[in-house]
XYZ file of C-alpha atoms in Angstrom:
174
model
C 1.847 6.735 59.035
C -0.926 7.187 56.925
C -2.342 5.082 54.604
C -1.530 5.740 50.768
C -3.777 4.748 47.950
C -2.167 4.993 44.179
C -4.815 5.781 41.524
C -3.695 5.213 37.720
C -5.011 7.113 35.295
C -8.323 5.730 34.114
C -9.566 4.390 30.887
C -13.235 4.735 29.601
C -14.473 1.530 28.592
C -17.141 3.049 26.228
C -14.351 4.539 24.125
C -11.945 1.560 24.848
C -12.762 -2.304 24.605
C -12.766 -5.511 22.733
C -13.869 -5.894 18.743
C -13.768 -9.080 17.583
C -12.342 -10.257 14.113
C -10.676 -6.831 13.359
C -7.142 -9.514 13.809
C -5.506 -10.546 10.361
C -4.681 -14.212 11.385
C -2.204 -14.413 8.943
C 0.310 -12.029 10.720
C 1.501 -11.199 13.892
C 0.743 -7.810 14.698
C 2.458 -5.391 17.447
C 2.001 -1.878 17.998
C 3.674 0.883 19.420
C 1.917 4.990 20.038
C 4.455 7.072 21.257
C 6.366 10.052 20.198
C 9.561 9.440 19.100
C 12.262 10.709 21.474
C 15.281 9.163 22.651
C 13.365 8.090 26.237
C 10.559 6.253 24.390
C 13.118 3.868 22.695
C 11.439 2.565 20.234
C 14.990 1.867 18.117
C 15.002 -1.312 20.845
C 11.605 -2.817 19.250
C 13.529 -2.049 15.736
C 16.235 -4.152 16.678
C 14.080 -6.835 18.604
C 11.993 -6.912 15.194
C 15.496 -7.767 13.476
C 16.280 -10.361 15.362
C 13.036 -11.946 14.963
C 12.625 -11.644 11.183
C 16.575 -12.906 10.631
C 17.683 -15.128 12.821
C 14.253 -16.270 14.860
C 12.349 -16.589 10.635
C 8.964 -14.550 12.226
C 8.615 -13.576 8.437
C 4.473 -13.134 9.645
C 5.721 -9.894 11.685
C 4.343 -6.427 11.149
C 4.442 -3.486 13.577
C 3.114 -0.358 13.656
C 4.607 2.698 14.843
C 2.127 6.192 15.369
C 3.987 9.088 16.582
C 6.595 11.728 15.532
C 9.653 13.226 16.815
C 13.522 13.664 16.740
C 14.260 10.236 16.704
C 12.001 9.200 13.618
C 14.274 9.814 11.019
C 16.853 7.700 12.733
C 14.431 4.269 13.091
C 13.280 4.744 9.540
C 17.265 4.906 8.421
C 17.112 1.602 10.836
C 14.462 0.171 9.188
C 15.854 0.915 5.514
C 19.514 -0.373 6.147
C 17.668 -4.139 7.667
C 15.484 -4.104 4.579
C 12.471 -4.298 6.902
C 9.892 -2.136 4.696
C 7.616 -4.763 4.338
C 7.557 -5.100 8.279
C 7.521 -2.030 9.970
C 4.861 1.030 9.692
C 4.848 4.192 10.708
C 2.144 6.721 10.795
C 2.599 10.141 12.182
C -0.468 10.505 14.243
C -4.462 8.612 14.701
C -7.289 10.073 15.014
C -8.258 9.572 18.949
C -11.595 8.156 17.737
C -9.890 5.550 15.621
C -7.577 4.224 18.404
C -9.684 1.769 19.979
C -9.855 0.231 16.212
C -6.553 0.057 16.137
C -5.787 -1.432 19.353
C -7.845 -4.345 18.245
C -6.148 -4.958 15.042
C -2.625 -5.984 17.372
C -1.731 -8.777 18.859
C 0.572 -7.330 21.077
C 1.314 -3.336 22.419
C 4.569 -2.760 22.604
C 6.476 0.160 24.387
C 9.759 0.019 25.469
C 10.302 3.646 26.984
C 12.593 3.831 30.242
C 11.449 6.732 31.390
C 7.618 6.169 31.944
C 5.559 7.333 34.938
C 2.494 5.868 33.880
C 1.829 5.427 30.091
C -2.079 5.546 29.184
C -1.605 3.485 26.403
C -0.760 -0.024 27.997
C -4.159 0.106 30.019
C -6.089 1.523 26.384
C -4.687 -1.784 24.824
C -5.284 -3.666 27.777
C -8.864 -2.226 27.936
C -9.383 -3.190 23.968
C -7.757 -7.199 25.327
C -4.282 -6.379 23.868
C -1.355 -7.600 26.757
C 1.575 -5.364 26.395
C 5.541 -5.449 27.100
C 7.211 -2.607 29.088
C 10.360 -1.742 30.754
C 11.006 -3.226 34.163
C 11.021 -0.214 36.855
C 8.166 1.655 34.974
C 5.311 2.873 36.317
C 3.315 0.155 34.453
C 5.722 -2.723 35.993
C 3.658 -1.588 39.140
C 0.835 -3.805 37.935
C 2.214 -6.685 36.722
C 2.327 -9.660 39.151
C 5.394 -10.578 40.144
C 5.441 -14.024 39.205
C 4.376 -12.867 35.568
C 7.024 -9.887 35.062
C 9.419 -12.434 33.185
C 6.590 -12.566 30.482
C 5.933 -9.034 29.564
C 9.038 -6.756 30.988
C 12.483 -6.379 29.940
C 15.295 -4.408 30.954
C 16.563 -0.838 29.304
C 17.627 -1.261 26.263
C 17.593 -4.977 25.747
C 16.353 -6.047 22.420
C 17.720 -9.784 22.650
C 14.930 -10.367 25.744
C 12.867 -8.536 24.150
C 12.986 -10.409 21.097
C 12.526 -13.661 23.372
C 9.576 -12.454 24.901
C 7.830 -11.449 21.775
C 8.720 -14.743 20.222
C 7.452 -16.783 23.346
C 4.137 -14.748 23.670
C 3.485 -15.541 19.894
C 4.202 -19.105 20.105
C 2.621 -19.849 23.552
C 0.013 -16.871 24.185
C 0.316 -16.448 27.560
């Protein structure tokens, strides 16, 4: 048998890395770039943002969503029937240049797509010092130690552990 080596896509640290004091310290700030199709999920970080504002009181909470798609429409309609305006954010696309700016205005990346080979964006926030949550069984769960997978994956679908996650990362840092 041969010998197998995976390489991941790459990420150029001159056009991704670390700015400080682009953080508001007032909020809690998670992002999410992807385009907005029924794989990608991002209704699951809607309803994991639900749970946090109304029952778990993280009333400090803002996310931004950049992308477009068919299921936009839908998480907007989501996001107006929760009254979560004031939370949620969505931008249709970023300027590539502008992306490493934005990475390091979030807290946290968020992404919660079950069908992922390998996205680029965890490693351009991880690059820019931003940890991320994924779906277990990704191609990014490939890199997570095993011991820490508890902390930053979930399951399909699952906005309760997601939720639980989020809130734990916020209160801990981890």
């Amino acid at each position: 048998i041969k010998a197998k080596y995976v390489l991941y896509n790459g990420v150029d640290p001159e056009k991704f890395h670390p700015i400080r004091g682009l953080k508001d310290k007032k909020i809690f700030k998670i992002g999410c770039i992807a385009n907005f199709w029924p794989l990608k999920d991002q209704i699951t970080l809607l309803k994991a943002a639900s749970n946090l504002i109304d029952k778990k009181g993280l009333t400090n909470l803002r996310i931004q969503f950049i992308g477009s798609g068919e299921t936009l429409n839908t998480c907007k309609a989501f996001v107006k029937e929760q009254n979560m305006q004031k939370f949620i954010e969505f931008s249709s696309e970023i300027d590539h240049a502008a992306l490493n700016t934005f990475y390091n205005t979030l807290n946290l990346f968020v992404l919660p797509s079950y069908h992922e080979a390998f996205g680029c964006v965890y490693t351009e926030a991880y690059a820019c010092g931003v940890p991320f949550m994924a779906v277990h069984k990704q191609g990014i769960s490939e890199l997570i130690p095993e011991d820490e997978k508890d902390n930053w994956l979930i399951e399909k679908g699952n906005f309760k552990m997601l939720s639980n996650i989020i809130l734990q990362y916020n209160i801990h840092k981890f």
